[in-house]
Amino acid sequence: MRRTLPLLAAAALATTATLAPTLTATATGAADAEGTPGQPGEHNAITDVPGIQVGQIQADTAPFLTGTTVVYTPEMSVASVDQRGGAPATKETDLLSPLNSNPGVNAIQLGGSSMYGLSATNGIIRWLEDRGEGVPLGSAGVAPIVPAADIYDLNRGGDPKARTSPEWGYLAAEQAVDGPVRQGSVGGGTGARGGGLRSGLGTSSVYLGDGIWVGAIVIVNPAGSPVDPTDCSLHAVRYGLGEEFAGYQTPTEQECSSQASRNAQDGDEESLNTTIAVVATNAPLEKAAAQRMSGNAHDGMARAIYPIHTLADGDTVFAISTGEGEPLQINDPADSGQLNQIFNAGSVSLSRAIGKAVLSAESHDGRLSYCDTYPSACENMPQLAQWRSAGTAPDITHSEFTRATRALRQTPVPARPSKDSLSADTGQAVLPATGGDPGSGTSAGAGAGASWAPSGALGMSIAGLVLVGAVALARRRPTAAVAH
């Protein structure tokens, strides 16, 4: 069944506030998804899209400056991806090709810690497995599908090895909710930079009418800059909806010509890749249409950041469709107009989210934010405080990390060797014979099942010497008090 939907206000496409032509699509979630067509939703976040939840966790105390953001879909959703930067840190993106059979995703990670942070997906996968969510595997359980993209933020807290791990992903997934989303230097955007400025995470949404929503969430960490060098304004603010960027002003000439501004424009050698994002809709899309939506969303990046898609970036956009029913298809002419409007809404939503990420970011350890570099631009924007405090994004603690570690360890481990499998001479586990190469761990001359190890007499003498030495040392050492 096709129903007519009012389209975005033209402001959503950075034109005047007039309605564009109508859009038709199969709507889902109309009973509980209401708003003003062409305007942001209640939270102005990707979580306004029915079926999308977000969880975040981070650490910004030295030596850490990184975090993890999880976009969670309780019902496995159609998804695809478009990757255009020259240096991506991604995982499981091949599964999202329309040529492959994967039915959808359970979650997507947008994280810090570059290639090392991709391991955080193992914690998300375990959290999903514990809930029985994933592709059914019969007696083998489930296979949770969690693609990921990470930004480069290594060593920004002072230690290149202070990075995320499976525990971070597990804890971030636990935080997933469908309410407000905290923005700024949080979650996967904690260590983000852009154009030499402290950057972060932003999100936005728009209602298309008749229950159809489009939203975006982004971590802004480009090699390029979100700042227009001619007047130091943000490229993205011109795409705002309604009062979204109310109070924003172009920085003063004095601020724009200051040394801090020049430093921000110059950037630095550590301001490396990348900008990563998810766009989502509850309109039902086929997988190829989701891929097209992710590709169109890169236009939103290009509007808000310059230069974009460089060899130092790993710019990646995922697209999710949570809708049910007959999917819109890119090769059906009857669906073309509908799809174009959804795609364009996703692109503009991403531009807006980039602006919110940069404005919400806060200075840290000498790295200035946009609002501290150009205070006149932000001084009349009371909404910034709400963006920075909405929702939850807890700092990771030692106790929570330990709890997650215990949860992740609840899995079978290899059993200890039995007495029958140990060598009588050495006490070592017996390996099967594979030939006469000592490097293989076996000795052909000793016969099948013999391990490559010192001879029996030599092995016993070494063990005896070690035991005698330990006893002698114990007799000579004075007894020490033990603290309890």
Short mmCIF file of C-alpha atoms in Angstrom, two decimals:
data_model
loop_
_atom_site.label_atom_id
_atom_site.label_comp_id
_atom_site.label_asym_id
_atom_site.label_seq_id
_atom_site.Cartn_x
_atom_site.Cartn_y
_atom_site.Cartn_z
CA MET A 1 0.00 0.00 0.00
CA ARG A 2 1.39 3.41 -1.03
CA ARG A 3 0.55 6.55 0.93
CA THR A 4 1.34 10.18 0.21
CA LEU A 5 3.88 11.76 2.53
CA PRO A 6 4.65 15.46 2.90
CA LEU A 7 8.30 16.04 2.02
CA LEU A 8 10.95 17.92 3.96
CA ALA A 9 10.65 21.66 4.13
CA ALA A 10 13.03 23.14 1.60
CA ALA A 11 15.13 24.35 4.51
CA ALA A 12 16.19 20.75 4.84
CA LEU A 13 17.77 21.13 1.42
CA ALA A 14 19.32 24.50 2.32
CA THR A 15 16.80 26.53 0.33
CA THR A 16 13.83 28.65 1.36
CA ALA A 17 11.17 27.42 3.76
CA THR A 18 8.71 26.09 1.20
CA LEU A 19 7.49 22.56 0.85
CA ALA A 20 8.95 20.44 -1.92
CA PRO A 21 6.84 17.98 -3.93
CA THR A 22 5.10 15.21 -2.08
CA LEU A 23 6.68 11.86 -1.40
CA THR A 24 5.04 8.46 -1.28
CA ALA A 25 6.36 5.43 0.55
CA THR A 26 5.31 2.49 2.62
CA ALA A 27 5.34 3.82 6.18
CA THR A 28 6.03 1.86 9.33
CA GLY A 29 5.70 2.93 12.92
CA ALA A 30 3.07 5.59 12.06
CA ALA A 31 1.07 4.90 15.21
CA ASP A 32 3.84 6.02 17.57
CA ALA A 33 6.01 8.27 15.41
CA GLU A 34 4.64 11.81 15.12
CA GLY A 35 6.24 15.14 14.37
CA THR A 36 6.15 18.21 12.15
CA PRO A 37 7.10 17.42 8.54
CA GLY A 38 10.38 19.05 7.62
CA GLN A 39 11.45 19.52 11.25
CA PRO A 40 13.64 17.58 13.72
CA GLY A 41 12.14 15.02 16.06
CA GLU A 42 11.76 15.14 19.82
CA HIS A 43 15.43 14.36 20.45
CA ASN A 44 16.81 15.68 17.15
CA ALA A 45 18.85 12.48 17.12
CA ILE A 46 19.11 9.28 15.15
CA THR A 47 17.11 7.64 17.95
CA ASP A 48 14.02 9.44 16.64
CA VAL A 49 14.07 6.77 13.93
CA PRO A 50 11.94 3.90 15.29
CA GLY A 51 14.08 0.83 15.90
CA ILE A 52 17.36 2.67 16.55
CA GLN A 53 19.13 2.86 19.92
CA VAL A 54 22.51 4.37 20.86
CA GLY A 55 24.94 3.49 23.66
CA GLN A 56 28.21 5.22 24.50
CA ILE A 57 31.15 5.02 26.86
CA GLN A 58 34.48 6.81 27.02
CA ALA A 59 37.54 7.83 29.06
CA ASP A 60 39.13 11.27 28.88
CA THR A 61 41.55 11.02 31.80
CA ALA A 62 45.21 10.45 30.89
CA PRO A 63 46.48 8.22 29.48
CA PHE A 64 43.10 7.65 27.78
CA LEU A 65 41.30 9.88 25.30
CA THR A 66 39.02 7.57 23.37
CA GLY A 67 35.67 5.79 23.49
CA THR A 68 33.05 3.66 21.79
CA THR A 69 29.60 4.38 20.35
CA VAL A 70 27.14 1.61 19.45
CA VAL A 71 24.17 2.03 17.12
CA TYR A 72 21.90 -0.88 18.06
CA THR A 73 18.90 -2.26 16.18
CA PRO A 74 16.92 -4.67 18.40
CA GLU A 75 15.34 -6.15 15.28
CA MET A 76 17.98 -7.12 12.72
CA SER A 77 17.79 -4.37 10.09
CA VAL A 78 18.74 -4.05 6.43
CA ALA A 79 22.04 -2.18 6.12
CA SER A 80 24.78 -1.28 3.69
CA VAL A 81 27.87 0.92 3.52
CA ASP A 82 29.82 3.29 1.29
CA GLN A 83 33.51 3.89 2.05
CA ARG A 84 35.38 6.70 0.26
CA GLY A 85 38.36 7.73 2.35
CA GLY A 86 41.83 6.49 1.51
CA ALA A 87 42.76 4.97 4.89
CA PRO A 88 39.78 3.22 6.51
CA ALA A 89 39.76 1.20 9.72
CA THR A 90 36.69 -0.97 9.17
CA LYS A 91 35.32 -4.42 9.90
CA GLU A 92 32.66 -6.68 8.31
CA THR A 93 31.86 -4.14 5.60
CA ASP A 94 31.96 -6.77 2.82
CA LEU A 95 28.91 -8.41 4.39
CA LEU A 96 26.90 -5.28 3.62
CA SER A 97 27.34 -5.46 -0.14
CA PRO A 98 24.07 -6.10 -2.00
CA LEU A 99 25.95 -8.93 -3.72
CA ASN A 100 26.28 -10.83 -0.43
CA SER A 101 23.61 -12.77 1.40
CA ASN A 102 23.87 -11.30 4.89
CA PRO A 103 20.30 -10.41 5.95
CA GLY A 104 21.13 -7.34 8.04
CA VAL A 105 22.91 -6.00 11.11
CA ASN A 106 22.35 -6.21 14.85
CA ALA A 107 24.54 -3.21 15.64
CA ILE A 108 27.18 -0.92 14.16
CA GLN A 109 30.20 0.38 16.06
CA LEU A 110 31.54 3.90 15.56
CA GLY A 111 34.63 3.98 17.73
CA GLY A 112 38.02 5.35 18.57
CA SER A 113 41.43 3.65 18.78
CA SER A 114 41.70 3.05 15.03
CA MET A 115 42.42 -0.55 13.99
CA TYR A 116 42.98 -1.61 17.61
CA GLY A 117 39.53 -0.38 18.58
CA LEU A 118 37.89 -2.77 16.14
CA SER A 119 38.36 -5.41 18.83
CA ALA A 120 35.64 -3.64 20.84
CA THR A 121 33.13 -5.23 18.48
CA ASN A 122 33.91 -8.57 20.13
CA GLY A 123 32.33 -7.23 23.31
CA ILE A 124 29.25 -6.04 21.41
CA ILE A 125 29.00 -9.43 19.74
CA ARG A 126 29.20 -11.19 23.11
CA TRP A 127 26.50 -8.90 24.57
CA LEU A 128 24.24 -9.73 21.62
CA GLU A 129 25.02 -13.45 21.89
CA ASP A 130 24.04 -13.43 25.56
CA ARG A 131 20.67 -11.99 24.46
CA GLY A 132 20.23 -14.56 21.70
CA GLU A 133 20.40 -11.94 18.94
CA GLY A 134 22.00 -12.63 15.59
CA VAL A 135 21.70 -14.86 12.55
CA PRO A 136 20.28 -18.20 13.79
CA LEU A 137 22.79 -21.05 13.58
CA GLY A 138 20.67 -23.88 14.95
CA SER A 139 22.46 -25.83 17.65
CA ALA A 140 25.47 -23.50 17.33
CA GLY A 141 23.48 -20.54 18.64
CA VAL A 142 23.55 -17.20 16.83
CA ALA A 143 25.98 -15.12 14.79
CA PRO A 144 25.60 -11.43 15.71
CA ILE A 145 26.45 -9.10 12.82
CA VAL A 146 28.35 -6.00 13.98
CA PRO A 147 30.17 -4.01 11.29
CA ALA A 148 32.42 -1.21 12.49
CA ALA A 149 34.43 1.85 11.54
CA ASP A 150 36.90 3.62 13.82
CA ILE A 151 38.65 6.97 13.84
CA TYR A 152 42.34 7.62 14.35
CA ASP A 153 42.86 8.98 17.87
CA LEU A 154 45.89 6.97 18.98
CA ASN A 155 48.19 8.56 21.57
CA ARG A 156 45.99 11.63 22.02
CA GLY A 157 45.72 10.87 25.72
CA GLY A 158 49.47 10.36 26.11
CA ASP A 159 49.86 6.60 25.68
CA PRO A 160 49.43 4.87 22.29
CA LYS A 161 48.44 1.66 24.07
CA ALA A 162 45.60 3.28 26.05
CA ARG A 163 42.84 2.19 23.71
CA THR A 164 39.50 0.44 23.62
CA SER A 165 39.01 -3.32 23.93
CA PRO A 166 36.11 -5.83 23.99
CA GLU A 167 35.14 -4.62 27.48
CA TRP A 168 34.43 -1.16 26.08
CA GLY A 169 32.12 -2.54 23.42
CA TYR A 170 30.27 -4.68 25.96
CA LEU A 171 29.71 -1.73 28.29
CA ALA A 172 28.69 0.63 25.47
CA ALA A 173 26.10 -1.87 24.25
CA GLU A 174 24.65 -2.06 27.76
CA GLN A 175 24.01 1.69 27.59
CA ALA A 176 21.93 1.53 24.40
CA VAL A 177 18.60 3.41 24.64
CA ASP A 178 16.18 5.02 22.23
CA GLY A 179 16.08 8.40 23.99
CA PRO A 180 18.28 11.52 23.91
CA VAL A 181 21.87 11.14 22.69
CA ARG A 182 24.73 13.02 24.33
CA GLN A 183 26.84 14.97 21.84
CA GLY A 184 30.25 16.56 21.77
CA SER A 185 33.49 14.97 22.97
CA VAL A 186 31.89 11.71 24.07
CA GLY A 187 31.73 8.07 23.03
CA GLY A 188 33.69 7.30 19.90
CA GLY A 189 34.18 11.04 19.39
CA THR A 190 36.11 11.59 22.64
CA GLY A 191 39.50 11.84 20.94
CA ALA A 192 38.27 13.45 17.71
CA ARG A 193 39.82 16.49 16.06
CA GLY A 194 38.95 18.48 12.97
CA GLY A 195 41.02 21.20 11.35
CA GLY A 196 43.21 21.40 14.45
CA LEU A 197 40.18 21.87 16.73
CA ARG A 198 38.77 19.53 19.36
CA SER A 199 35.82 17.81 17.72
CA GLY A 200 33.39 15.05 18.62
CA LEU A 201 30.09 13.32 17.92
CA GLY A 202 26.84 14.81 16.64
CA THR A 203 23.41 13.56 15.66
CA SER A 204 20.22 14.84 14.02
CA SER A 205 16.82 13.78 12.69
CA VAL A 206 14.02 14.97 10.42
CA TYR A 207 10.40 13.91 10.07
CA LEU A 208 9.09 13.35 6.55
CA GLY A 209 5.47 12.84 7.53
CA ASP A 210 3.15 9.84 7.86
CA GLY A 211 5.49 8.08 10.26
CA ILE A 212 8.68 8.23 8.17
CA TRP A 213 11.87 9.40 9.88
CA VAL A 214 15.44 9.94 8.76
CA GLY A 215 18.37 10.44 11.13
CA ALA A 216 22.16 10.60 11.26
CA ILE A 217 24.97 10.18 13.77
CA VAL A 218 28.58 11.10 13.01
CA ILE A 219 32.06 11.27 14.52
CA VAL A 220 33.95 14.20 13.01
CA ASN A 221 37.72 13.60 12.86
CA PRO A 222 38.74 14.74 9.36
CA ALA A 223 42.09 15.60 7.87
CA GLY A 224 40.18 18.54 6.38
CA SER A 225 38.33 21.26 8.25
CA PRO A 226 34.67 22.04 9.04
CA VAL A 227 35.58 25.76 9.16
CA ASP A 228 35.25 28.15 6.20
CA PRO A 229 38.68 29.84 5.96
CA THR A 230 37.20 33.04 4.52
CA ASP A 231 35.23 34.04 7.63
CA CYS A 232 35.75 31.16 10.13
CA SER A 233 32.07 30.17 10.04
CA LEU A 234 31.02 26.53 10.03
CA HIS A 235 30.06 25.15 6.65
CA ALA A 236 27.32 23.04 8.23
CA VAL A 237 25.21 25.68 9.97
CA ARG A 238 23.57 26.85 6.75
CA TYR A 239 21.72 23.51 6.59
CA GLY A 240 20.03 23.79 9.98
CA LEU A 241 16.30 23.14 10.40
CA GLY A 242 14.07 25.54 12.28
CA GLU A 243 15.79 26.90 15.40
CA GLU A 244 18.44 24.20 15.40
CA PHE A 245 21.38 26.62 15.15
CA ALA A 246 19.55 29.63 16.56
CA GLY A 247 21.92 32.19 18.05
CA TYR A 248 24.92 31.13 15.99
CA GLN A 249 26.92 34.06 14.62
CA THR A 250 29.82 34.33 12.22
CA PRO A 251 32.96 34.92 14.33
CA THR A 252 34.32 38.43 14.64
CA GLU A 253 37.13 39.52 12.34
CA GLN A 254 39.44 39.80 15.33
CA GLU A 255 38.77 36.19 16.36
CA CYS A 256 39.11 35.00 12.78
CA SER A 257 42.52 36.65 12.41
CA SER A 258 43.87 35.52 15.79
CA GLN A 259 46.76 33.13 16.28
CA ALA A 260 44.38 30.55 17.72
CA SER A 261 42.36 30.74 14.53
CA ARG A 262 45.46 30.34 12.38
CA ASN A 263 46.46 27.30 14.43
CA ALA A 264 43.00 25.84 13.90
CA GLN A 265 43.18 26.47 10.16
CA ASP A 266 46.66 24.94 9.88
CA GLY A 267 45.76 21.82 11.83
CA ASP A 268 48.63 19.53 12.82
CA GLU A 269 50.32 16.36 11.75
CA GLU A 270 48.29 14.27 14.20
CA SER A 271 44.92 15.49 12.89
CA LEU A 272 44.45 12.34 10.83
CA ASN A 273 41.49 10.31 9.66
CA THR A 274 38.51 10.07 9.69
CA THR A 275 34.80 10.97 9.55
CA ILE A 276 32.46 8.03 10.15
CA ALA A 277 28.68 7.99 10.28
CA VAL A 278 25.41 6.10 10.24
CA VAL A 279 22.28 7.36 8.49
CA ALA A 280 19.00 5.60 9.17
CA THR A 281 15.36 5.56 8.15
CA ASN A 282 12.30 3.54 9.05
CA ALA A 283 11.18 3.53 5.43
CA PRO A 284 11.61 -0.04 4.13
CA LEU A 285 14.59 -0.24 1.78
CA GLU A 286 16.13 -3.08 -0.15
CA LYS A 287 19.84 -3.61 0.48
CA ALA A 288 20.87 -1.89 -2.76
CA ALA A 289 18.78 1.15 -1.83
CA ALA A 290 20.47 1.24 1.58
CA GLN A 291 23.84 1.26 -0.16
CA ARG A 292 22.70 4.12 -2.35
CA MET A 293 21.53 6.02 0.73
CA SER A 294 24.95 5.63 2.33
CA GLY A 295 26.61 6.87 -0.86
CA ASN A 296 24.39 9.94 -1.11
CA ALA A 297 25.15 10.76 2.53
CA HIS A 298 28.77 11.40 1.59
CA ASP A 299 27.48 14.54 -0.13
CA GLY A 300 26.51 15.71 3.35
CA MET A 301 30.12 15.27 4.44
CA ALA A 302 31.36 17.19 1.41
CA ARG A 303 29.04 20.12 2.21
CA ALA A 304 30.31 20.38 5.78
CA ILE A 305 34.03 19.49 5.55
CA TYR A 306 36.76 20.55 3.14
CA PRO A 307 38.79 18.83 1.87
CA ILE A 308 37.02 15.49 2.23
CA HIS A 309 37.80 11.87 1.26
CA THR A 310 41.56 12.43 1.29
CA LEU A 311 44.18 9.71 1.33
CA ALA A 312 44.64 10.42 5.05
CA ASP A 313 40.94 9.84 5.76
CA GLY A 314 38.89 6.68 6.06
CA ASP A 315 35.51 8.33 5.50
CA THR A 316 32.78 5.70 5.86
CA VAL A 317 28.98 5.94 6.01
CA PHE A 318 26.65 3.10 6.97
CA ALA A 319 22.93 3.17 6.17
CA ILE A 320 20.23 1.30 8.10
CA SER A 321 16.60 0.66 7.21
CA THR A 322 14.45 -0.49 10.13
CA GLY A 323 11.23 -0.54 8.09
CA GLU A 324 9.14 -3.63 7.45
CA GLY A 325 6.95 -4.52 4.50
CA GLU A 326 7.50 -4.18 0.76
CA PRO A 327 10.90 -2.52 0.30
CA LEU A 328 11.54 0.43 -1.97
CA GLN A 329 13.79 -0.63 -4.85
CA ILE A 330 16.24 1.42 -6.88
CA ASN A 331 15.34 -0.35 -10.14
CA ASP A 332 11.62 0.38 -9.81
CA PRO A 333 10.80 3.71 -11.53
CA ALA A 334 7.74 4.07 -9.33
CA ASP A 335 10.01 4.25 -6.27
CA SER A 336 12.61 6.68 -7.65
CA GLY A 337 11.07 9.92 -6.42
CA GLN A 338 10.47 8.50 -2.96
CA LEU A 339 13.99 7.17 -2.66
CA ASN A 340 15.57 10.42 -3.84
CA GLN A 341 13.83 12.37 -1.09
CA ILE A 342 14.85 9.87 1.60
CA PHE A 343 18.43 9.89 0.32
CA ASN A 344 18.59 13.70 0.26
CA ALA A 345 17.13 13.89 3.76
CA GLY A 346 19.90 11.56 4.95
CA SER A 347 22.55 13.68 3.27
CA VAL A 348 21.33 16.95 4.80
CA SER A 349 20.86 15.28 8.20
CA LEU A 350 24.51 14.26 8.11
CA SER A 351 25.62 17.84 7.36
CA ARG A 352 23.57 19.07 10.32
CA ALA A 353 24.99 16.39 12.61
CA ILE A 354 28.53 17.45 11.66
CA GLY A 355 27.74 21.02 12.69
CA LYS A 356 26.32 19.86 16.01
CA ALA A 357 29.38 17.69 16.67
CA VAL A 358 31.80 20.58 16.19
CA LEU A 359 29.71 23.06 18.22
CA SER A 360 29.19 20.58 21.07
CA ALA A 361 32.88 19.71 21.46
CA GLU A 362 34.75 21.08 24.48
CA SER A 363 38.40 22.03 24.89
CA HIS A 364 40.70 19.50 26.53
CA ASP A 365 44.33 19.61 27.66
CA GLY A 366 45.23 22.62 25.52
CA ARG A 367 43.31 21.49 22.44
CA LEU A 368 40.74 24.25 21.84
CA SER A 369 37.21 23.64 20.64
CA TYR A 370 35.50 25.73 17.98
CA CYS A 371 33.47 27.62 20.57
CA ASP A 372 36.56 28.48 22.63
CA THR A 373 38.48 29.55 19.53
CA TYR A 374 35.57 31.68 18.28
CA PRO A 375 33.53 32.52 21.41
CA SER A 376 31.39 35.13 19.66
CA ALA A 377 30.00 32.41 17.39
CA CYS A 378 28.57 30.40 20.28
CA GLU A 379 27.83 32.84 23.10
CA ASN A 380 24.13 33.10 22.20
CA MET A 381 23.50 29.36 21.79
CA PRO A 382 22.00 28.06 25.06
CA GLN A 383 21.08 24.79 23.30
CA LEU A 384 24.73 23.73 23.42
CA ALA A 385 24.45 22.87 27.11
CA GLN A 386 21.50 20.60 26.38
CA TRP A 387 23.33 18.86 23.52
CA ARG A 388 26.30 18.19 25.80
CA SER A 389 24.26 16.83 28.71
CA ALA A 390 21.40 14.93 27.05
CA GLY A 391 21.21 11.18 27.45
CA THR A 392 23.93 9.10 29.04
CA ALA A 393 27.57 8.56 28.15
CA PRO A 394 29.35 7.38 31.32
CA ASP A 395 33.09 7.37 31.78
CA ILE A 396 34.44 3.85 32.01
CA THR A 397 35.49 2.86 35.54
CA HIS A 398 37.82 0.18 36.87
CA SER A 399 34.96 -1.69 38.53
CA GLU A 400 32.82 -1.68 35.38
CA PHE A 401 35.76 -2.74 33.24
CA THR A 402 36.43 -5.62 35.63
CA ARG A 403 32.78 -6.65 35.55
CA ALA A 404 32.83 -6.69 31.75
CA THR A 405 36.04 -8.71 31.79
CA ARG A 406 34.38 -11.35 33.96
CA ALA A 407 31.35 -11.45 31.66
CA LEU A 408 33.54 -11.91 28.61
CA ARG A 409 35.48 -14.74 30.30
CA GLN A 410 32.37 -16.85 30.75
CA THR A 411 33.28 -19.13 27.88
CA PRO A 412 34.85 -22.61 27.72
CA VAL A 413 38.64 -22.79 27.86
CA PRO A 414 40.94 -25.64 26.83
CA ALA A 415 41.04 -28.36 29.48
CA ARG A 416 44.15 -29.16 31.50
CA PRO A 417 46.09 -32.16 30.15
CA SER A 418 45.14 -35.49 31.74
CA LYS A 419 47.76 -37.72 33.38
CA ASP A 420 47.58 -40.14 30.46
CA SER A 421 48.60 -37.38 28.03
CA LEU A 422 51.75 -36.39 29.94
CA SER A 423 55.24 -37.74 29.32
CA ALA A 424 56.43 -39.94 32.17
CA ASP A 425 59.92 -38.45 31.89
CA THR A 426 59.25 -34.74 31.61
CA GLY A 427 55.67 -34.06 32.65
CA GLN A 428 55.13 -32.22 29.35
CA ALA A 429 52.07 -32.73 27.20
CA VAL A 430 52.69 -35.39 24.57
CA LEU A 431 52.40 -34.17 20.98
CA PRO A 432 51.70 -36.49 18.06
CA ALA A 433 54.70 -37.49 15.97
CA THR A 434 55.04 -35.61 12.67
CA GLY A 435 58.62 -36.34 11.67
CA GLY A 436 62.20 -35.86 12.73
CA ASP A 437 62.38 -32.05 12.72
CA PRO A 438 62.94 -30.75 16.26
CA GLY A 439 61.27 -27.52 15.16
CA SER A 440 58.04 -29.45 14.72
CA GLY A 441 58.02 -30.42 18.38
CA THR A 442 58.48 -34.17 17.78
CA SER A 443 61.28 -36.73 17.46
CA ALA A 444 60.99 -39.40 14.79
CA GLY A 445 63.52 -41.62 16.57
CA ALA A 446 61.44 -41.73 19.73
CA GLY A 447 58.50 -43.31 17.99
CA ALA A 448 54.91 -42.24 17.58
CA GLY A 449 53.53 -39.99 20.28
CA ALA A 450 56.90 -39.00 21.75
CA SER A 451 57.44 -35.29 22.42
CA TRP A 452 60.57 -33.42 21.43
CA ALA A 453 62.14 -32.61 24.80
CA PRO A 454 65.37 -33.19 26.80
CA SER A 455 66.24 -36.87 27.41
CA GLY A 456 64.77 -38.53 30.47
CA ALA A 457 67.96 -38.39 32.57
CA LEU A 458 68.73 -34.79 31.64
CA GLY A 459 65.14 -33.77 32.18
CA MET A 460 65.08 -35.34 35.64
CA SER A 461 68.42 -33.80 36.61
CA ILE A 462 67.26 -30.31 35.62
CA ALA A 463 64.05 -30.76 37.58
CA GLY A 464 65.99 -32.04 40.58
CA LEU A 465 68.42 -29.13 40.54
CA VAL A 466 65.58 -26.63 40.39
CA LEU A 467 63.86 -28.30 43.34
CA VAL A 468 67.03 -28.47 45.46
CA GLY A 469 67.82 -24.83 44.73
CA ALA A 470 64.32 -23.71 45.66
CA VAL A 471 64.45 -25.59 48.99
CA ALA A 472 67.85 -24.14 49.86
CA LEU A 473 66.73 -20.62 49.05
CA ALA A 474 63.61 -21.02 51.18
CA ARG A 475 65.70 -22.13 54.19
CA ARG A 476 67.95 -19.07 53.92
CA ARG A 477 65.15 -16.50 53.46
CA PRO A 478 63.73 -14.94 56.67
CA THR A 479 60.00 -15.16 57.23
CA ALA A 480 58.17 -11.96 56.15
CA ALA A 481 54.91 -10.62 57.48
CA VAL A 482 52.03 -10.82 54.99
CA ALA A 483 49.71 -7.87 54.64
CA HIS A 484 46.00 -8.66 54.54
#
